[in-house]
XYZ file of C-alpha atoms in Angstrom:
498
model
C 8.073 -9.732 -7.064
C 7.777 -6.156 -5.891
C 7.334 -5.707 -2.151
C 5.089 -2.736 -2.922
C 2.447 -4.919 -4.587
C 1.921 -6.895 -1.402
C 2.228 -4.055 1.071
C -0.459 -2.030 -0.649
C -2.898 -4.828 0.075
C -2.648 -4.006 3.806
C -1.726 -0.886 3.966
C 14.131 21.886 2.869
C 16.480 23.567 5.143
C 19.217 21.785 7.129
C 21.062 22.113 10.448
C 24.785 22.366 9.778
C 25.589 21.550 13.428
C 23.654 18.264 13.423
C 26.191 15.455 14.080
C 23.964 12.998 12.236
C 24.329 14.911 8.989
C 27.122 14.039 6.548
C 29.877 16.659 6.139
C 28.741 19.677 4.143
C 30.488 19.856 0.788
C 29.572 19.666 -2.854
C 27.899 16.295 -3.515
C 29.127 16.343 -7.104
C 32.684 17.417 -6.348
C 33.979 14.000 -7.379
C 31.724 13.296 -10.352
C 33.226 10.573 -12.561
C 34.846 11.755 -15.765
C 32.348 12.769 -18.425
C 29.386 12.681 -16.043
C 29.511 16.202 -14.608
C 26.410 17.263 -16.535
C 24.406 14.482 -14.918
C 25.826 14.858 -11.414
C 25.311 18.637 -11.437
C 21.808 18.693 -12.936
C 19.059 20.530 -11.109
C 15.988 18.516 -10.174
C 12.775 20.524 -10.536
C 10.102 19.215 -8.180
C 6.407 19.920 -8.658
C 3.337 19.064 -6.644
C 1.742 15.769 -7.710
C -1.002 15.445 -5.108
C -1.346 13.979 -1.639
C 1.576 15.917 -0.238
C 3.997 14.363 -2.713
C 6.299 16.049 -5.201
C 7.390 14.537 -8.521
C 10.245 15.156 -10.944
C 12.471 13.526 -13.534
C 16.249 13.175 -13.756
C 18.498 12.514 -16.741
C 20.946 9.609 -16.867
C 22.971 8.217 -19.764
C 21.699 5.065 -21.422
C 25.273 3.767 -21.711
C 27.753 4.903 -19.071
C 30.667 4.111 -21.376
C 29.251 6.671 -23.832
C 27.615 9.278 -21.590
C 27.372 11.878 -24.338
C 25.152 9.665 -26.465
C 21.558 8.757 -25.625
C 19.831 9.784 -22.401
C 16.797 8.511 -20.545
C 14.648 10.121 -17.890
C 14.074 8.541 -14.493
C 10.762 9.198 -12.779
C 11.051 10.400 -9.143
C 8.760 11.091 -6.214
C 9.427 12.464 -2.754
C 7.613 12.937 0.514
C 9.366 16.015 1.949
C 10.828 15.934 5.460
C 8.280 17.120 8.010
C 10.894 18.979 10.079
C 13.108 20.887 7.617
C 15.133 22.449 10.434
C 16.407 18.982 11.449
C 16.521 17.447 7.984
C 19.394 14.992 7.487
C 18.965 14.477 3.755
C 17.294 12.066 1.348
C 16.266 8.495 2.129
C 16.328 6.654 -1.188
C 14.196 3.522 -1.474
C 13.546 0.570 -3.740
C 10.614 -1.856 -3.216
C 12.025 -4.864 -5.044
C 11.108 -6.872 -8.087
C 13.095 -6.229 -10.129
C 10.352 -4.313 -11.852
C 8.624 -2.754 -8.870
C 7.757 0.912 -9.280
C 9.541 2.952 -6.638
C 7.245 5.877 -7.382
C 4.098 3.875 -6.662
C 5.779 2.314 -3.616
C 6.316 5.683 -1.956
C 2.916 6.993 -3.005
C 1.252 3.995 -1.338
C 3.570 3.310 1.621
C 5.759 6.375 2.137
C 3.874 7.329 5.291
C 4.394 3.830 6.714
C 8.050 4.641 7.362
C 8.920 5.513 10.962
C 8.047 8.943 12.355
C 11.723 9.873 12.844
C 12.469 9.036 9.218
C 9.509 11.008 7.877
C 10.481 13.936 10.071
C 14.159 14.085 9.167
C 14.414 12.742 5.612
C 12.871 13.424 2.254
C 11.551 9.935 1.462
C 12.541 9.314 -2.171
C 11.153 6.784 -4.600
C 12.266 6.303 -8.191
C 11.428 3.989 -11.038
C 14.692 2.316 -12.072
C 15.543 2.336 -15.763
C 13.160 0.132 -17.729
C 10.546 0.235 -14.957
C 7.263 2.111 -14.529
C 7.643 5.549 -16.103
C 11.428 5.396 -16.586
C 11.646 4.394 -20.260
C 9.753 1.166 -19.512
C 10.525 -2.106 -21.250
C 7.385 -3.459 -22.911
C 7.459 -6.871 -24.579
C 4.097 -8.573 -24.123
C 0.517 -7.323 -24.309
C -2.258 -8.492 -21.995
C -3.463 -11.525 -23.976
C 0.130 -12.653 -24.551
C 0.897 -12.472 -20.839
C -2.354 -14.287 -20.035
C -1.201 -17.119 -22.284
C 2.304 -17.093 -20.796
C 1.039 -17.355 -17.220
C -1.536 -20.005 -18.106
C 1.147 -22.248 -19.623
C 1.860 -25.363 -17.585
C 4.961 -24.400 -15.606
C 5.209 -27.882 -14.113
C 5.460 -29.947 -17.307
C 4.983 -33.690 -16.914
C 6.376 -34.866 -20.238
C 8.425 -33.738 -23.228
C 5.376 -32.388 -25.026
C 4.611 -30.040 -22.132
C 8.292 -29.077 -21.858
C 8.176 -28.167 -25.543
C 5.160 -25.929 -24.890
C 6.745 -24.004 -22.013
C 9.922 -23.708 -24.088
C 7.980 -22.312 -27.026
C 6.220 -19.727 -24.850
C 9.558 -18.748 -23.302
C 11.164 -18.330 -26.703
C 8.202 -16.209 -27.833
C 8.687 -13.988 -24.793
C 12.357 -13.431 -25.620
C 11.598 -12.869 -29.308
C 8.978 -10.248 -28.451
C 11.466 -8.367 -26.287
C 14.028 -8.513 -29.071
C 11.492 -7.066 -31.493
C 10.010 -4.379 -29.228
C 12.894 -3.228 -27.007
C 16.196 -4.191 -28.651
C 17.945 -0.908 -27.852
C 17.050 -1.023 -24.139
C 17.701 -4.612 -23.148
C 21.525 -4.425 -22.830
C 21.326 -1.430 -20.460
C 18.584 -2.214 -17.935
C 20.738 -4.279 -15.582
C 21.446 -3.630 -11.935
C 24.982 -2.426 -12.581
C 23.634 0.584 -14.502
C 20.715 1.124 -12.110
C 23.191 1.399 -9.233
C 25.152 4.028 -11.161
C 21.896 5.891 -11.703
C 21.441 5.966 -7.927
C 24.727 7.795 -7.485
C 23.680 10.366 -10.070
C 20.440 10.883 -8.132
C 22.330 11.179 -4.843
C 24.477 13.993 -6.194
C 21.678 15.710 -8.112
C 19.557 15.854 -4.941
C 22.407 17.359 -2.942
C 23.369 14.420 -0.739
C 27.054 13.966 0.081
C 26.441 10.372 1.136
C 23.815 7.729 0.279
C 21.117 6.800 2.798
C 19.007 3.946 1.443
C 16.328 1.395 2.244
C 16.014 -1.490 -0.220
C 13.639 -4.433 0.060
C 13.999 -7.788 -1.691
C 15.637 -7.109 -5.095
C 16.281 -3.644 -3.664
C 18.971 -5.313 -1.515
C 20.695 -6.537 -4.667
C 20.558 -3.022 -6.100
C 21.864 -1.591 -2.834
C 24.689 -4.137 -2.738
C 25.752 -3.184 -6.250
C 25.681 0.456 -5.220
C 27.897 -0.200 -2.203
C 30.337 -2.252 -4.280
C 30.765 0.520 -6.855
C 30.615 3.502 -4.467
C 31.704 2.319 -0.993
C 33.055 5.766 -0.173
C 29.596 7.261 -0.714
C 27.728 5.007 1.721
C 26.264 6.698 4.792
C 23.677 4.088 5.835
C 22.185 1.255 3.774
C 19.390 -1.042 4.934
C 19.095 -4.238 2.888
C 15.842 -5.904 3.969
C 15.038 -9.396 2.657
C 18.474 -9.939 1.183
C 19.321 -11.480 -2.181
C 22.621 -13.371 -2.330
C 24.680 -11.867 -5.182
C 27.104 -14.762 -5.473
C 24.539 -17.376 -6.531
C 23.965 -18.228 -10.201
C 20.714 -17.361 -11.949
C 19.280 -20.862 -11.633
C 20.595 -21.497 -8.122
C 18.853 -18.294 -7.043
C 15.563 -19.737 -8.324
C 16.181 -23.115 -6.687
C 16.844 -21.482 -3.314
C 13.835 -19.218 -3.712
C 11.607 -22.230 -4.292
C 12.900 -23.677 -1.010
C 11.908 -20.428 0.692
C 8.346 -20.774 -0.541
C 8.265 -24.360 0.690
C 9.399 -23.235 4.157
C 6.747 -20.515 4.192
C 4.034 -22.944 3.078
C 4.904 -25.292 5.929
C 4.609 -22.383 8.364
C 1.192 -21.481 6.941
C 0.018 -25.089 7.162
C 1.248 -25.465 10.761
C -0.845 -22.427 11.650
C -3.853 -23.420 9.546
C -4.376 -26.905 11.006
C -4.892 -25.383 14.463
C -7.830 -23.264 13.290
C -11.510 -24.239 12.915
C -11.823 -22.731 9.413
C -8.823 -24.572 7.953
C -9.873 -26.580 4.860
C -6.768 -28.788 5.087
C -7.657 -30.878 8.132
C -5.724 -31.157 11.379
C -2.571 -33.016 10.360
C 0.262 -30.935 8.787
C 1.545 -33.757 6.585
C -1.920 -34.549 5.272
C -2.562 -30.830 4.767
C 0.492 -30.471 2.516
C -0.728 -33.498 0.561
C -4.124 -31.818 0.089
C -2.464 -28.774 -1.445
C -0.462 -31.006 -3.787
C -3.696 -32.804 -4.705
C -5.338 -29.454 -5.513
C -2.446 -28.546 -7.785
C -2.683 -31.904 -9.543
C -6.448 -31.558 -9.920
C -6.065 -28.126 -11.526
C -3.428 -29.598 -13.849
C -5.903 -32.229 -15.056
C -8.944 -29.941 -15.140
C -8.599 -26.194 -14.446
C -10.763 -24.625 -11.762
C -13.562 -22.219 -12.636
C -13.803 -18.587 -11.609
C -16.467 -15.868 -11.668
C -14.148 -12.997 -12.619
C -13.698 -13.779 -16.311
C -13.419 -16.639 -18.780
C -9.872 -17.692 -17.897
C -9.434 -21.257 -16.673
C -7.586 -21.352 -13.354
C -4.717 -23.645 -14.261
C -2.222 -25.358 -11.976
C 0.213 -22.507 -12.578
C -2.320 -19.853 -11.540
C -3.311 -21.858 -8.462
C 0.324 -22.039 -7.407
C 0.885 -18.347 -8.085
C -2.131 -17.468 -5.926
C -0.859 -19.573 -3.034
C 2.618 -18.045 -3.362
C 1.325 -14.462 -3.293
C -0.523 -15.060 -0.010
C 2.696 -16.288 1.626
C 4.311 -12.868 1.167
C 2.330 -11.378 4.030
C 1.033 -13.174 7.109
C -2.017 -10.906 7.147
C -3.070 -12.669 3.936
C -3.183 -16.117 5.534
C -6.930 -15.835 6.347
C -7.557 -14.953 2.683
C -5.545 -17.985 1.622
C -7.593 -20.236 3.903
C -10.766 -18.904 2.296
C -9.332 -19.295 -1.207
C -8.302 -22.888 -0.510
C -11.725 -23.651 0.952
C -13.415 -22.444 -2.239
C -10.994 -24.338 -4.445
C -10.987 -27.648 -2.559
C -14.670 -27.839 -1.698
C -16.236 -26.216 -4.774
C -13.612 -26.303 -7.520
C -13.836 -22.493 -7.508
C -10.528 -20.750 -8.194
C -11.845 -17.169 -8.068
C -9.908 -16.091 -4.978
C -6.733 -17.860 -6.048
C -6.932 -16.178 -9.451
C -7.351 -12.775 -7.813
C -4.232 -13.400 -5.736
C -2.309 -14.553 -8.796
C -3.345 -11.412 -10.675
C -2.068 -9.257 -7.829
C 1.286 -10.980 -7.978
C 1.841 -9.999 -11.619
C 0.006 -6.649 -11.438
C -2.803 -7.634 -13.796
C -5.850 -5.385 -13.772
C -9.321 -6.884 -14.088
C -9.624 -5.324 -17.555
C -6.784 -7.560 -18.742
C -3.991 -4.978 -18.805
C -0.701 -5.399 -16.967
C 1.851 -3.010 -15.555
C 5.320 -3.465 -17.014
C 6.509 -5.259 -13.853
C 6.755 -8.674 -15.511
C 8.591 -7.416 -18.594
C 11.009 -5.362 -16.508
C 11.555 -8.243 -14.103
C 12.486 -10.548 -16.937
C 14.662 -7.970 -18.680
C 16.713 -7.153 -15.587
C 17.098 -10.743 -14.392
C 18.122 -12.000 -17.812
C 20.847 -9.395 -18.276
C 22.179 -9.495 -14.712
C 23.498 -13.063 -14.754
C 24.270 -15.636 -17.453
C 21.741 -18.418 -17.999
C 22.286 -22.064 -18.983
C 22.892 -22.520 -22.711
C 19.926 -24.786 -23.453
C 16.760 -26.336 -22.052
C 18.371 -29.672 -21.268
C 20.944 -28.022 -19.030
C 18.304 -25.756 -17.520
C 16.129 -28.770 -16.642
C 18.781 -30.056 -14.240
C 18.016 -27.099 -11.989
C 14.282 -27.763 -12.343
C 14.790 -31.345 -11.185
C 16.873 -30.152 -8.223
C 14.150 -27.711 -7.229
C 11.376 -30.294 -7.598
C 13.078 -32.525 -5.025
C 13.746 -29.715 -2.559
C 10.438 -27.909 -3.040
C 7.700 -30.232 -4.336
C 4.940 -27.595 -4.233
C 6.841 -24.732 -5.880
C 10.143 -25.898 -7.360
C 9.252 -26.436 -11.027
C 7.002 -23.354 -11.186
C 9.676 -21.024 -9.841
C 12.542 -22.348 -11.932
C 10.721 -22.818 -15.246
C 9.551 -19.221 -14.852
C 13.059 -18.022 -15.704
C 13.351 -20.040 -18.906
C 12.987 -17.020 -21.259
C 16.495 -16.016 -20.165
C 17.898 -19.029 -22.045
C 16.672 -17.406 -25.276
C 17.357 -13.804 -24.241
C 18.794 -11.606 -27.016
C 20.946 -9.441 -24.707
C 23.670 -11.667 -23.293
C 25.883 -10.783 -20.352
C 29.441 -11.739 -19.438
C 28.927 -10.504 -15.899
C 29.451 -13.455 -13.549
C 27.917 -13.662 -10.072
C 30.432 -13.068 -7.306
C 30.522 -12.095 -3.628
C 30.076 -8.410 -2.841
C 32.333 -6.949 -0.168
C 31.912 -3.157 -0.525
C 35.336 -2.778 1.031
C 35.770 0.555 2.782
C 32.067 1.360 3.181
C 30.371 2.493 6.371
C 28.418 -0.234 8.250
C 25.606 -1.771 6.183
C 22.548 -3.260 7.890
C 21.249 -6.539 6.422
C 17.825 -7.741 7.631
C 16.570 -11.303 7.252
C 13.241 -12.900 8.174
C 13.547 -16.513 9.295
C 10.631 -17.833 7.220
C 10.713 -15.391 4.313
C 9.230 -17.078 1.225
C 10.902 -15.076 -1.553
C 14.318 -14.258 -0.074
C 15.353 -17.169 2.157
C 16.978 -16.291 5.469
C 20.247 -17.949 4.473
C 20.692 -15.203 1.863
C 20.690 -12.524 4.556
C 23.246 -14.499 6.518
C 25.388 -14.896 3.422
C 25.232 -11.248 2.337
C 26.002 -9.932 5.820
C 29.049 -12.216 5.910
C 30.227 -11.158 2.436
C 30.103 -7.431 3.181
C 33.205 -6.163 4.948
C 31.027 -3.955 7.134
C 27.870 -6.099 7.141
C 25.681 -6.225 10.256
C 22.909 -8.842 10.497
C 19.529 -8.068 12.061
C 17.016 -10.938 12.087
C 13.279 -11.323 12.588
C 11.835 -14.568 13.896
C 8.740 -14.200 11.771
C 6.848 -14.924 8.578
C 6.318 -13.030 5.360
C 8.539 -11.244 2.884
C 10.938 -8.614 4.309
C 10.697 -7.227 7.834
C 10.680 -3.450 8.253
C 7.179 -2.692 6.976
C 5.632 -5.713 8.720
C 5.154 -3.694 11.915
C 7.577 -5.405 14.327
C 8.584 -2.733 16.863
C 12.034 -4.219 17.481
C 12.896 -4.133 13.763
C 11.442 -0.648 13.310
C 13.334 0.820 16.259
C 16.677 -0.707 15.244
C 16.272 0.300 11.596
C 15.111 3.855 12.276
C 17.893 4.480 14.776
C 20.484 3.231 12.301
C 19.174 5.361 9.434
C 19.079 8.488 11.619
C 22.402 8.037 13.418
C 24.304 5.749 10.973
C 25.069 3.535 13.989
C 23.872 -0.067 13.473
C 22.487 -2.423 16.115
C 24.686 -5.184 17.505
C 25.538 -7.755 14.858
C 23.366 -10.848 15.254
C 20.450 -9.105 16.976
C 17.273 -11.238 16.804
C 13.824 -9.633 16.991
C 10.709 -11.651 17.836
């Protein structure tokens, strides 16, 4: 899920003598063969309101045939407030995959530290297939409503057949509506696009902040272009060496850890609808899920029944940000006491970027398209179910929902031979990896693993809750991150912020 979706719920010259600036030379001097036109293109910015400027940039659809088709990437920037001390561009990605980098900067660009806003152009871009960058569109609103209402915790073969049928329909729709895009939307190409943008915007080296999936994108960038790394922050790390299904299994464990943290906090409060005992509280949530499976909850937003899947999605969304825990307590109170799933449905809709009029952004389609082409999937449902069973044991509240959610990849028309492997980015400048101890969506062990894989990895940790760390407001994390991005000097490896 895109970090931007959750965060929005809460919230020209240069100095050649500046030692923090990369060496002055042509950023496109070493453009790869056949790509000079892209690396040397001029980006024409225009005002797009609120102090922001917008533009587009051309990249090849297929980097092995750069002279063939092109696509346009949508860009936004918040210009540096102190042009006389400007270091360069700070590229960003909010996660997903499928999160709009343009909307992320429009909504949260001013939440970056004062030093960063003063000395960098804060850059957002929609990766290929996302937002306004030749978006992948597979499913319309009613089709996605049906997909998300499908029982993603099937209890018997009949229900497995139903979730399999919906997953196959999803893949078939993508094959019919976006066949020429699907093979090219993967992270490998998106990382190459980033290097084109770096050069086109005049940066000799890459300075980057990536959250959640943005860490995966940043890792792929560093692996392909280690010599071009100035400073990379990878916040809420994804482990690139895990398989597609193991990634989902581990993610479900992260949600279970986060739920236990929420429950431990809730049972101490007078408005907690789960009682005073943590074990009994977890059982009450499981009972609510089972109740919604047998008879969906009602809601006063529209005619949709609030199924077990939607209940679970609503709970999961609220675990992304600790500031949403009071909302989750209220939503659970309504659901448990009155059978009213209105608040949980609203949270679920926010997770998948569904508007109240029934339309969706392309986040879900892009998320599926990128994930399915990035790593191979099991060959059939029977093999896939082994991972579901593993997740159900490790994460009883979330395991099946998380893992079955990736089933369309089994039927995906664009296959990949790209195998997951460790990323070392040998020869790069120091790379800062940030992990939050009780992160629901990117478990802390992934940050530990990625920092260890990278030859120059430095681990910064937050003893906290919620998804990613930098934009959560912790002063220790903010100070360490801002100083690193400005000076390219990381904090001490293993630093723990509280």
